mmCIF file of C-alpha atoms in Angstrom:
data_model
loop_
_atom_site.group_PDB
_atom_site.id
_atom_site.type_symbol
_atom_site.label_atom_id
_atom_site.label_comp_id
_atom_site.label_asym_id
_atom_site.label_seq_id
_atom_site.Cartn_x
_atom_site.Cartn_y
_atom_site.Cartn_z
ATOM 1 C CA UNK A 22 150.062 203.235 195.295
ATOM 2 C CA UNK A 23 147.246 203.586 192.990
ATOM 3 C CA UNK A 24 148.133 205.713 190.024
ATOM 4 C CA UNK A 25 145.279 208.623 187.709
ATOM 5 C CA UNK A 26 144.257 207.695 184.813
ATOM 6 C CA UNK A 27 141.926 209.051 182.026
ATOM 7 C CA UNK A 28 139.072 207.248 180.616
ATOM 8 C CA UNK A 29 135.762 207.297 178.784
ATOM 9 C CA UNK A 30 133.071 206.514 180.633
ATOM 10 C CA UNK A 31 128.943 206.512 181.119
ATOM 11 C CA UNK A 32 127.440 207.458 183.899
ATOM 12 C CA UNK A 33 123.982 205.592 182.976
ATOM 13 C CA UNK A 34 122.327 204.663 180.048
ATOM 14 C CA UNK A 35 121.245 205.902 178.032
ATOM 15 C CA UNK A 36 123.987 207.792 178.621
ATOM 16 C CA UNK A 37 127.112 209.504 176.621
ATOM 17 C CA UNK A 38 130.473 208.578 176.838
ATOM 18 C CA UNK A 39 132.228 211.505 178.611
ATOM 19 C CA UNK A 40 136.294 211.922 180.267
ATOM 20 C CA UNK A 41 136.755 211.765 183.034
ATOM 21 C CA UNK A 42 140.225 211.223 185.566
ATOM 22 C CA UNK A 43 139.748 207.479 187.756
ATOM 23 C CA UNK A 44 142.046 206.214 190.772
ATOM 24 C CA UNK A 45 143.485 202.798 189.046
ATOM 25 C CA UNK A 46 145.051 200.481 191.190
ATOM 26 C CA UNK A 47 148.439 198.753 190.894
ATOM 27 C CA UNK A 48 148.209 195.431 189.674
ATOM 28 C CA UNK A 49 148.058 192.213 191.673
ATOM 29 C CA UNK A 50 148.833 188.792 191.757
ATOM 30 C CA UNK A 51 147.977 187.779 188.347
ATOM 31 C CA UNK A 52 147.438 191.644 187.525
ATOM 32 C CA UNK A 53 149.793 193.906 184.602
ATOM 33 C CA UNK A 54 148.866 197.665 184.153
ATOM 34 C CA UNK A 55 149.044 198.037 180.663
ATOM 35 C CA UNK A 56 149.598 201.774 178.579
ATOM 36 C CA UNK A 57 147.456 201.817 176.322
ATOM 37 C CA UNK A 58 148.827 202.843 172.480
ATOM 38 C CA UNK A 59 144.743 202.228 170.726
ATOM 39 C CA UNK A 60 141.811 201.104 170.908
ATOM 40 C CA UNK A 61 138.845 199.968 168.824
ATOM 41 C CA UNK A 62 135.626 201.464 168.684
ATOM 42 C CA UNK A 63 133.072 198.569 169.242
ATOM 43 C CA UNK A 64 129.403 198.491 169.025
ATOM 44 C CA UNK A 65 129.291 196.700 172.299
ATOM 45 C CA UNK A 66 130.485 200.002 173.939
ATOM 46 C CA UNK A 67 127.523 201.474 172.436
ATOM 47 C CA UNK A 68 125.243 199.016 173.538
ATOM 48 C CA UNK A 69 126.076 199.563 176.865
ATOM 49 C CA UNK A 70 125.349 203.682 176.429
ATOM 50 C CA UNK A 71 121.932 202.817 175.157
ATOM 51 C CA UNK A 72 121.658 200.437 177.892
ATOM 52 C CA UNK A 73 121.164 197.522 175.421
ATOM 53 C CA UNK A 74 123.841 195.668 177.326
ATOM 54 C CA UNK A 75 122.722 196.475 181.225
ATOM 55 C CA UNK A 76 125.851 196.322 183.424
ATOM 56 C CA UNK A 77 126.014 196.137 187.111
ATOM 57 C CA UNK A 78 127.689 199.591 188.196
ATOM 58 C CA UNK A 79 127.773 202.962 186.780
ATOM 59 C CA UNK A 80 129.781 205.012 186.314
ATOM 60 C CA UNK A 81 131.306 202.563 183.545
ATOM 61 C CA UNK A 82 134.402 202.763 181.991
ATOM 62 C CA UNK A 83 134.364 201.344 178.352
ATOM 63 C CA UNK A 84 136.337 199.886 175.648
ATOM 64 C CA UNK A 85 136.838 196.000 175.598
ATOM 65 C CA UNK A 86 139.466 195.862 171.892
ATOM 66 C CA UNK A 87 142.967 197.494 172.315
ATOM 67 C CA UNK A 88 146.484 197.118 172.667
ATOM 68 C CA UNK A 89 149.478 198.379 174.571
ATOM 69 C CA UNK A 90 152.915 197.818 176.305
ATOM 70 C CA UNK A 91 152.889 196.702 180.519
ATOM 71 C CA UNK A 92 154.247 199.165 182.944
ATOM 72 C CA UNK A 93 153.750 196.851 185.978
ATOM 73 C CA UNK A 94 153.302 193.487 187.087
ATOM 74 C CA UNK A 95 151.793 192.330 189.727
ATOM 75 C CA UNK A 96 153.476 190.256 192.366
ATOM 76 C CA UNK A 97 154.523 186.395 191.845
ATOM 77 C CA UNK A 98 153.307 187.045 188.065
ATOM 78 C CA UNK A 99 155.500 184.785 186.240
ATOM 79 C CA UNK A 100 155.838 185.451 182.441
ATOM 80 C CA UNK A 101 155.231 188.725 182.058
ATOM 81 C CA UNK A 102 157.210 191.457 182.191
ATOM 82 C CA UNK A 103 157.545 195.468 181.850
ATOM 83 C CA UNK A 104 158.079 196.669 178.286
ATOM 84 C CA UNK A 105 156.084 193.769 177.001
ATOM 85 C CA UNK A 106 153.606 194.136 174.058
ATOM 86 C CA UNK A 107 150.299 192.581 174.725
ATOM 87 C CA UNK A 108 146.534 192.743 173.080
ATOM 88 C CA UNK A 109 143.816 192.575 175.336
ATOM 89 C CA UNK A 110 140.634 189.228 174.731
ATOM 90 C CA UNK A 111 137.929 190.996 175.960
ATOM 91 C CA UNK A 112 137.178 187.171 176.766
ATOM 92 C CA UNK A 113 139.325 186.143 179.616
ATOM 93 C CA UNK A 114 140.531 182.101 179.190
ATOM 94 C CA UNK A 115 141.501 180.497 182.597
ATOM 95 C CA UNK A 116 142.645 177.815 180.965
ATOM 96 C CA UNK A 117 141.777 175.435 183.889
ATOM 97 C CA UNK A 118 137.810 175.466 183.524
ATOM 98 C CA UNK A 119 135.701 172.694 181.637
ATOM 99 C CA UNK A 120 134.946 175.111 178.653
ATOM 100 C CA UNK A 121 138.400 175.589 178.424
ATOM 101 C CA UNK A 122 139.205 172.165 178.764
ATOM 102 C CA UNK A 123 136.737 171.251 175.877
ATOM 103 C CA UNK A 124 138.805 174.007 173.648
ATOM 104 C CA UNK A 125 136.185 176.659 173.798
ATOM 105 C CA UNK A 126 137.472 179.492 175.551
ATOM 106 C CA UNK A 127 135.350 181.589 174.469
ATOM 107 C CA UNK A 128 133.223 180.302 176.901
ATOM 108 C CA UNK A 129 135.261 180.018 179.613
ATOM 109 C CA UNK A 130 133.543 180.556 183.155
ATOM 110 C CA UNK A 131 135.254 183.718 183.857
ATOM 111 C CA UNK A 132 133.112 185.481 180.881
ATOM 112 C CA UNK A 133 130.203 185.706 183.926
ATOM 113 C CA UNK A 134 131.981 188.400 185.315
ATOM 114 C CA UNK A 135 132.101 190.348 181.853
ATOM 115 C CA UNK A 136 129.615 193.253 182.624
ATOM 116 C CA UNK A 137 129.791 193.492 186.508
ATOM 117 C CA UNK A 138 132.550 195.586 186.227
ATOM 118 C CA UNK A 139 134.325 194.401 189.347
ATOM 119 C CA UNK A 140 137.047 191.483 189.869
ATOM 120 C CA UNK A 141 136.607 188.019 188.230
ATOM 121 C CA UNK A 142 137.234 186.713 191.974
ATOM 122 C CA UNK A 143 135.874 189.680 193.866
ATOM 123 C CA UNK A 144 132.540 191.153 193.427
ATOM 124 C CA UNK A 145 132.910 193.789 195.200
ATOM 125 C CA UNK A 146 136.575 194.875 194.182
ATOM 126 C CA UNK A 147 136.986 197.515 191.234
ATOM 127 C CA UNK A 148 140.552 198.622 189.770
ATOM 128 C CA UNK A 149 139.128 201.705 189.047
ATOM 129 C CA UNK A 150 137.280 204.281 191.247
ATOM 130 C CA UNK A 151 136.470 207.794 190.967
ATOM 131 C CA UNK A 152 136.521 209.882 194.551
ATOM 132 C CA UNK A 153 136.309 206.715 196.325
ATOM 133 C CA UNK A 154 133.634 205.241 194.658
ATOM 134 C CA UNK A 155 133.263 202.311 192.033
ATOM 135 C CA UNK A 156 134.135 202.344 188.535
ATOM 136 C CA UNK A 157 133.125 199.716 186.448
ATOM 137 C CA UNK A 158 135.917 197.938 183.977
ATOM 138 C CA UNK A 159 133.901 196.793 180.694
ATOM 139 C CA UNK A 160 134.544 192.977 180.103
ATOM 140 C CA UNK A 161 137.589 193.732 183.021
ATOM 141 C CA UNK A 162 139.777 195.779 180.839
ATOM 142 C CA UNK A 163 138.371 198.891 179.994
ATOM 143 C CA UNK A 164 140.515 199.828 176.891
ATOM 144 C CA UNK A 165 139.191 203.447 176.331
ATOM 145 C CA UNK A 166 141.915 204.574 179.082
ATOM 146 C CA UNK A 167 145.615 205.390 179.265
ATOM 147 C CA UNK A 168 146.099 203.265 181.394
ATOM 148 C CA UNK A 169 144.216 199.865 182.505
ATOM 149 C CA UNK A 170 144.827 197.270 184.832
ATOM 150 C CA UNK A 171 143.361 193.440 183.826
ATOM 151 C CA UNK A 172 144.304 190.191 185.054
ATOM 152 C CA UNK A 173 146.327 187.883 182.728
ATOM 153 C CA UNK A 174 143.689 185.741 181.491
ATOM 154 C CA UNK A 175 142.539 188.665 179.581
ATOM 155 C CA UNK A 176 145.927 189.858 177.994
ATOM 156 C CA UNK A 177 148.033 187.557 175.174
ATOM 157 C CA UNK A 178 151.473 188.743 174.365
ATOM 158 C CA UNK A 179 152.196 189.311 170.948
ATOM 159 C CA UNK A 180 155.688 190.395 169.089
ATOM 160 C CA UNK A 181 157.109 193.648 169.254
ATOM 161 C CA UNK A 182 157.251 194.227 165.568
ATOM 162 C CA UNK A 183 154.086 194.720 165.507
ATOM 163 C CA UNK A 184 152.474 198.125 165.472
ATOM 164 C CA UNK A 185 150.237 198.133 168.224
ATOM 165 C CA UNK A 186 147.378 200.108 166.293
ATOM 166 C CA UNK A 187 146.809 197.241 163.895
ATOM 167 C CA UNK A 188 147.296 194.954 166.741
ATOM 168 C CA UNK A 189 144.729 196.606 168.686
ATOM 169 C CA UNK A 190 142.163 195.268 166.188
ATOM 170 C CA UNK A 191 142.369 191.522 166.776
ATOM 171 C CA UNK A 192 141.124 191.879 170.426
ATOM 172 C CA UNK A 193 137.608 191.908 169.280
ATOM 173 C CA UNK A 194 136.054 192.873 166.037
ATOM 174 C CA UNK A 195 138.418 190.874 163.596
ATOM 175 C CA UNK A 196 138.230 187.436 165.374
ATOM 176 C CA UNK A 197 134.603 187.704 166.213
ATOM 177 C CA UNK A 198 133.879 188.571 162.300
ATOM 178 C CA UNK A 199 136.572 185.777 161.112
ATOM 179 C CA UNK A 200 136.007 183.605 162.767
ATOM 180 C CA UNK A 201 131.817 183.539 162.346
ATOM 181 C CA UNK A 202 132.637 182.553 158.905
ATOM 182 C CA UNK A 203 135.844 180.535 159.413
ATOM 183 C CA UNK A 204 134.408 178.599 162.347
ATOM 184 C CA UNK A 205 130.886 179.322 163.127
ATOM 185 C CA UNK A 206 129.132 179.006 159.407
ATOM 186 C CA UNK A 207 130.608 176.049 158.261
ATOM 187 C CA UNK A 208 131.509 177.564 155.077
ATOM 188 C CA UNK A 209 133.267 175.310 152.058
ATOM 189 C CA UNK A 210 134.875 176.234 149.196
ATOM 190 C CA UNK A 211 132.917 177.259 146.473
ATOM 191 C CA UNK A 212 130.476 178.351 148.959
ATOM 192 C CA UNK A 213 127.932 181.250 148.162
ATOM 193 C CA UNK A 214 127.651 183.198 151.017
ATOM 194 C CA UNK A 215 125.427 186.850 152.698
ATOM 195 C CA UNK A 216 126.850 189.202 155.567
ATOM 196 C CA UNK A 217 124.527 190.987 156.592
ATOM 197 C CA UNK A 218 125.728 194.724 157.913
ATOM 198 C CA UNK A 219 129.129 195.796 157.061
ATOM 199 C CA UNK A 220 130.686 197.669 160.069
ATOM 200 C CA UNK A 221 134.028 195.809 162.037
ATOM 201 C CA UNK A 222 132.695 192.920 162.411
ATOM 202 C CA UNK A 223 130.865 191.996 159.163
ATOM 203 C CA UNK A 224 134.174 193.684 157.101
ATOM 204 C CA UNK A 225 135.930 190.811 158.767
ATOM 205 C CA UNK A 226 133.178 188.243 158.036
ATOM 206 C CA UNK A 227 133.904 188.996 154.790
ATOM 207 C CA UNK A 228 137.422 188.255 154.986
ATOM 208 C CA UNK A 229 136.826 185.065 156.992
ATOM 209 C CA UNK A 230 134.357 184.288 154.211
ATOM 210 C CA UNK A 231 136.599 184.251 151.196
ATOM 211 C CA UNK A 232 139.397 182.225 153.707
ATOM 212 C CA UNK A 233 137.146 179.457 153.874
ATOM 213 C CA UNK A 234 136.796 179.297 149.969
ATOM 214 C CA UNK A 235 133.639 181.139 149.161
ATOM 215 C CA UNK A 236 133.312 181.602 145.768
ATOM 216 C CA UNK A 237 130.284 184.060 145.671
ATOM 217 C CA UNK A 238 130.385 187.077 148.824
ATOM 218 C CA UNK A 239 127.395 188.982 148.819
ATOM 219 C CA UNK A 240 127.133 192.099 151.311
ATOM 220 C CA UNK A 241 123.978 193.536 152.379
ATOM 221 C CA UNK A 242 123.847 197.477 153.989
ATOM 222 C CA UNK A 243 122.373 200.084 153.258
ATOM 223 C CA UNK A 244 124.822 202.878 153.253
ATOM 224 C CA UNK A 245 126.495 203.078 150.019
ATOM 225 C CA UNK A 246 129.952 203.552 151.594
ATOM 226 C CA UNK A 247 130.015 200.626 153.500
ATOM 227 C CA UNK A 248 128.422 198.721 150.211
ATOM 228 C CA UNK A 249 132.175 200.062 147.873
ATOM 229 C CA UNK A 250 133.905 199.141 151.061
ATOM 230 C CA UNK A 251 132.744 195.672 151.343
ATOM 231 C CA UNK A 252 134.347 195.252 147.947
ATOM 232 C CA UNK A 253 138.028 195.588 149.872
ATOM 233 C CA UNK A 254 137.755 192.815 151.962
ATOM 234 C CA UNK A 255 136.209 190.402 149.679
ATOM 235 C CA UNK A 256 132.777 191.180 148.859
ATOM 236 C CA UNK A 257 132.159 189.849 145.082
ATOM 237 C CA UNK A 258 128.056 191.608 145.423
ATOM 238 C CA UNK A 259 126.950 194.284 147.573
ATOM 239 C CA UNK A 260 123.359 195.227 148.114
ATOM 240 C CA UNK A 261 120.825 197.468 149.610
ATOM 241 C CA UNK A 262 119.093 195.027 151.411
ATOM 242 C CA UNK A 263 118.551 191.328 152.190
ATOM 243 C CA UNK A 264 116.061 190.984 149.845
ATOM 244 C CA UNK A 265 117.994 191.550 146.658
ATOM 245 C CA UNK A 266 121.319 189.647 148.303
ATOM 246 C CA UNK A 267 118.618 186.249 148.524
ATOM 247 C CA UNK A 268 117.508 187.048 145.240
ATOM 248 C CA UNK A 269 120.636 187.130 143.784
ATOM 249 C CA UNK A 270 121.913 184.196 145.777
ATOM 250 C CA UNK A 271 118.852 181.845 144.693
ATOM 251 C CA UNK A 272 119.617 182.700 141.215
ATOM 252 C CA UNK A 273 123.121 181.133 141.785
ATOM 253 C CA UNK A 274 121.848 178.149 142.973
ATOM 254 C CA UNK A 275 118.956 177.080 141.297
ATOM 255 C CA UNK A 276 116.376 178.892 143.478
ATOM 256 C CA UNK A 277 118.016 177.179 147.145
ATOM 257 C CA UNK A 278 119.578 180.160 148.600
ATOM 258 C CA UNK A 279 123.254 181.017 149.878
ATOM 259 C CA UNK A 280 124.880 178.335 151.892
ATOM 260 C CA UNK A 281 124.917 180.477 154.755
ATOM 261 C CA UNK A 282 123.954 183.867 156.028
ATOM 262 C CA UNK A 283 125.970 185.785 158.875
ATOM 263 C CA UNK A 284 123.918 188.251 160.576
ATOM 264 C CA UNK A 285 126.361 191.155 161.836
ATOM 265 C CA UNK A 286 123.916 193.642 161.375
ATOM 266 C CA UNK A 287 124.602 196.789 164.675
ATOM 267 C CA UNK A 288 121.446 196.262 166.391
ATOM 268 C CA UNK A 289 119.918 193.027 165.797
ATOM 269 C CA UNK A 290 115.919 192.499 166.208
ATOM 270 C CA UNK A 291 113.762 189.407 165.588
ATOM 271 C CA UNK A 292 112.878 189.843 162.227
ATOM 272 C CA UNK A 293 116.294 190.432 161.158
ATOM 273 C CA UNK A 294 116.955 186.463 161.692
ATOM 274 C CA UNK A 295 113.613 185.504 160.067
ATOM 275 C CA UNK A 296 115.010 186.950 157.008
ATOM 276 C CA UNK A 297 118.184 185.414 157.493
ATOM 277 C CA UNK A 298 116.752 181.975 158.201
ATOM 278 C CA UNK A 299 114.767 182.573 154.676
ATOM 279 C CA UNK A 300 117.464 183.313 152.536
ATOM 280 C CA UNK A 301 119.710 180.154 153.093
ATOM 281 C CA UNK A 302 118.871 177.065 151.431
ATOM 282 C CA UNK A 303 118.194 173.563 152.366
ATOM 283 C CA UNK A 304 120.587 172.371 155.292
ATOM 284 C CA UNK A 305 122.195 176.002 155.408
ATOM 285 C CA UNK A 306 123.327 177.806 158.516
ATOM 286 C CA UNK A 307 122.637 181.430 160.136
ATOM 287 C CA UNK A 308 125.223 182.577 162.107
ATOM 288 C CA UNK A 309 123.854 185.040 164.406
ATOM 289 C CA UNK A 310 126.476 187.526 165.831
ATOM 290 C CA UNK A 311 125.284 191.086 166.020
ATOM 291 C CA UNK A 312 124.000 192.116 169.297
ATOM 292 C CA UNK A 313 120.644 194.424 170.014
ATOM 293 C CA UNK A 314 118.961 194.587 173.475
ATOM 294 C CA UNK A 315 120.094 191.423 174.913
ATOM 295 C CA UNK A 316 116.879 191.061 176.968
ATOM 296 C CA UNK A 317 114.726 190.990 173.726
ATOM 297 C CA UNK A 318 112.949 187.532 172.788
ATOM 298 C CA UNK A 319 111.313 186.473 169.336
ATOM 299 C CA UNK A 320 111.958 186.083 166.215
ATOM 300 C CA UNK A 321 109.328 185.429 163.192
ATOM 301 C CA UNK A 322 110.851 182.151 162.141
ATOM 302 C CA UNK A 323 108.905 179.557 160.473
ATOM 303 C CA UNK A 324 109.578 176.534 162.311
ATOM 304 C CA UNK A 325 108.399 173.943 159.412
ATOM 305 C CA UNK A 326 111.008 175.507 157.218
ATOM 306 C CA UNK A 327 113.668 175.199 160.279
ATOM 307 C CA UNK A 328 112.910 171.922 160.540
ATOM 308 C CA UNK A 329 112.000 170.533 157.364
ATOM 309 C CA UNK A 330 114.498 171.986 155.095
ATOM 310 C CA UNK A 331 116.921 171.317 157.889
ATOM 311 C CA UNK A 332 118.669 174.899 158.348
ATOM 312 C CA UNK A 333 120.361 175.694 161.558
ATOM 313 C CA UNK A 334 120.160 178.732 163.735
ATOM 314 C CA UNK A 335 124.013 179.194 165.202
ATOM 315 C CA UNK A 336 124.868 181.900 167.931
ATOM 316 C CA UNK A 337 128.503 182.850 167.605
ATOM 317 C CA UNK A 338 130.685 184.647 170.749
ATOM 318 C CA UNK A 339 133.987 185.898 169.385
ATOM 319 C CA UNK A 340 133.405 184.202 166.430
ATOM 320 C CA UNK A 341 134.020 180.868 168.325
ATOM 321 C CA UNK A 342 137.505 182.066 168.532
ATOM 322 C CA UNK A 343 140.215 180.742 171.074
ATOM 323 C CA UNK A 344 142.371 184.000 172.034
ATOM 324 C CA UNK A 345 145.657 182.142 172.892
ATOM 325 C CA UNK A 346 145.644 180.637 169.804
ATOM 326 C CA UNK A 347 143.578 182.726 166.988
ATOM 327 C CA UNK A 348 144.723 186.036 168.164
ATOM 328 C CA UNK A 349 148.850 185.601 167.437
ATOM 329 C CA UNK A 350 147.822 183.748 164.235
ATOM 330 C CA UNK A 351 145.416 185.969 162.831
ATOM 331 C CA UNK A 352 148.579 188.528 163.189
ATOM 332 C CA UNK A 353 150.987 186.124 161.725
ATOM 333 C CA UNK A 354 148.510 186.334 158.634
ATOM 334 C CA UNK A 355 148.473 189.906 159.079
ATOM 335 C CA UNK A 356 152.078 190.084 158.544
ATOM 336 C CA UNK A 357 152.275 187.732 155.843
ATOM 337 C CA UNK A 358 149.663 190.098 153.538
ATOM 338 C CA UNK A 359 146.646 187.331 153.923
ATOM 339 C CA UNK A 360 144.643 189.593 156.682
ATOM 340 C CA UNK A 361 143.499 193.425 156.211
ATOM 341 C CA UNK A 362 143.937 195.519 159.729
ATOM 342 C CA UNK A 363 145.218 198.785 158.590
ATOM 343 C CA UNK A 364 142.217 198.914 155.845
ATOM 344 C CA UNK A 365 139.559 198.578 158.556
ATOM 345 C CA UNK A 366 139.843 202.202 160.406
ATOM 346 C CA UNK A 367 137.907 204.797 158.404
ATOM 347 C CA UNK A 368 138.763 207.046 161.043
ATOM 348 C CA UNK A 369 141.500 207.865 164.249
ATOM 349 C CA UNK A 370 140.066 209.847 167.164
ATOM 350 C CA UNK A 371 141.175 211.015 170.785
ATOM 351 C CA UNK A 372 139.978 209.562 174.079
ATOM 352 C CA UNK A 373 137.939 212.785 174.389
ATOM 353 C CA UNK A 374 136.170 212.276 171.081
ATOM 354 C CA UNK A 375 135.074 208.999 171.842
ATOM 355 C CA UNK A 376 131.423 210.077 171.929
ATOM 356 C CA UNK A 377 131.918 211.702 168.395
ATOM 357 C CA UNK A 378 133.218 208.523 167.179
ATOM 358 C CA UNK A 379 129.629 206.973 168.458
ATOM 359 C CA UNK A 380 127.930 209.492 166.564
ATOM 360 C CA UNK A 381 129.834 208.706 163.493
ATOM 361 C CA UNK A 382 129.272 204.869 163.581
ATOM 362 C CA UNK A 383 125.528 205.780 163.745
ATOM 363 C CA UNK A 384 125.667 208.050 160.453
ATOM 364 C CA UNK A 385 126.933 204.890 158.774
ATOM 365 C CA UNK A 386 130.195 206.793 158.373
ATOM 366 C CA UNK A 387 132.832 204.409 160.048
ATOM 367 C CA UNK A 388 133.757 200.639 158.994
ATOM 368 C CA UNK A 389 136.215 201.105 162.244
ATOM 369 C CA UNK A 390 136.725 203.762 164.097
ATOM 370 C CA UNK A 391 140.440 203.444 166.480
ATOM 371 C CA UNK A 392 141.007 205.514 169.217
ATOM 372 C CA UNK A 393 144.875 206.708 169.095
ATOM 373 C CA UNK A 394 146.970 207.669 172.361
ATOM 374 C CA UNK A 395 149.896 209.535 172.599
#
């Protein structure tokens, strides 16, 4: 029988992310219900208050980065089983579709069913309702609740050493900012390099950044806390703006530019990636990975300079990261002292402060925020 379970949810958007008590159901074939121990505090979930991200159904359940230990599994589930620690992709990877086939499942075709809310298989099923009514599941997992129920393709297992609230991290945020440097920007060593916006995802940018042998790691934001903070995870420069980070970078390398710029920036708008695009040099590459309102178009790019000096325009989803693979070894670096987690949550809140935590990541006050359950 379907079980209660708390959650965080909107109701529209713009809306606020409120508590409220859902009906979850009990997992099926190819299901686990999962408790959760944290999860991260994503500017996705805010995009989809705002209504920069429109989803299908409301009310909607959020969260999409956490981790937690399986209390049931669904029938003729093989290799899973109760007690088991897992971290949730908020991309699912079937494994069996031609993205994933290619290696890039991050694209695999089940991500169409991200924001609907309902069943990959089943438009029109929900493991969540309220009073008999839908509930939408952000990216199927919906990790701002006690308790969740996702299919498999969205959960990797992961060691129980590992303390879940560091774990938690790698679902979303750390990968996507990693791995836009380590696999999106096409960084070399010696590489001078500009993130630009330095919440989760462009701390971790940084970090990918210095993996891939950057010598020179300039942040740009303009909150002076996040500017020291960039400092931690690898940031040689931090500046005010994207201005003074190009200056700085062209006067590195003889007036060309950085090598590549990562745009991570909260909400992204057109002219943030014409001023990306102008502040790499010949044959450099913009890695665009921040998110704004995902229906906007434009951006004021010169096209001469695109073309003639040769620069590329790269988008990046999850950092071009493949979660069977990426997630279990960015914790293996974790636990050998290469990878910050525990450094990246300014701040631990309760599901019921979830909307606070919003309000704090607006004031510029939050590299991560983690949501912590009992």
């Amino acid at each position: 029988m379907p079980i209660t379970t708390r959650v965080s949810l909107v109701r529209g958007a713009p809306g606020t992310y409120e508590t409220a008590t859902v009906e979850l159901d009990d997992p099926r074939q190819g299901e686990v219900t999962v408790k959760l121990a944290a999860s991260g505090l994503c500017h996705s979930d805010d995009h989809v208050a705002t209504g920069d991200v429109p989803v299908a159904v409301y009310p909607y359940a959020g969260g999409h980065e956490g981790a937690g230990v399986i209390t049931a599994v669904g029938p003729d589930t093989p290799g899973y089983e109760v007690g088991d620690h897992v971290v949730f992709s908020f991309l699912p990877a079937c494994g069996k579709c031609e993205f994933c086939a290619q290696g890039l499942s991050n694209l695999c075709d089940l991500g169409a069913s991200l924001l609907t809310g309902a069943r990959a298989d089943d438009p029109t099923s929900f493991r969540m309702t309220e009073n008999g009514n839908p509930v939408g599941q952000q990216c199927g997992i919906s990790t701002f609740a006690e308790y969740t129920t996702a299919s498999v393709d969205s959960v990797v297992k992961i060691g129980k050493d590992i303390p879940l609230k560091a774990a938690a991290l790698v679902g979303c945020g750390v990968p996507t900012g990693w791995g836009s440097a380590v696999n999106s920007a096409n960084i070399r060593p010696g590489a001078t390099v500009i993130v630009m916006g330095i919440g989760g995802i462009g701390a971790n940018a940084l970090q990918g950044a210095v993996h891939a042998g950057a010598t020179t790691v300039i942040a740009v934001d303009p909150v002076p806390f996040k500017q020291e903070q960039a400092k931690l995870f690898g940031a040689t420069h931090a500046y005010a703006t994207i201005e003074e980070a190009a200056d700085f970078a062209r006067s590195l390398t003889n007036g060309q530019g950085a090598d590549a710029t990562i745009v991570t920036i909260g909400v992204v708008k057109g002219e943030h990636v014409g001023e990306a695009l102008a502040s790499i040099r010949k044959a450099g590459t913009v890695v665009l990975t921040g998110l704004g309102d995902i229906t906007a178009a434009g951006a004021p790019i010169a096209l001469g300079d695109l073309t003639l000096m040769q620069k590329r325009l790269q988008g990046s989803l999850f950092g071009e990261s493949n979660p069977r693979h990426d997630i279990p070894n960015l914790l293996r670096m974790y636990r050998a002292g290469q990878l910050k987690l525990d450094e990246l949550v300014t701040r631990e809140y309760t599901l019921d402060q979830v909307a606070q935590a919003y309000e704090d990541m607006h004031a510029g006050r939050n590299i991560r925020g983690l949501v912590v359950f009992d």
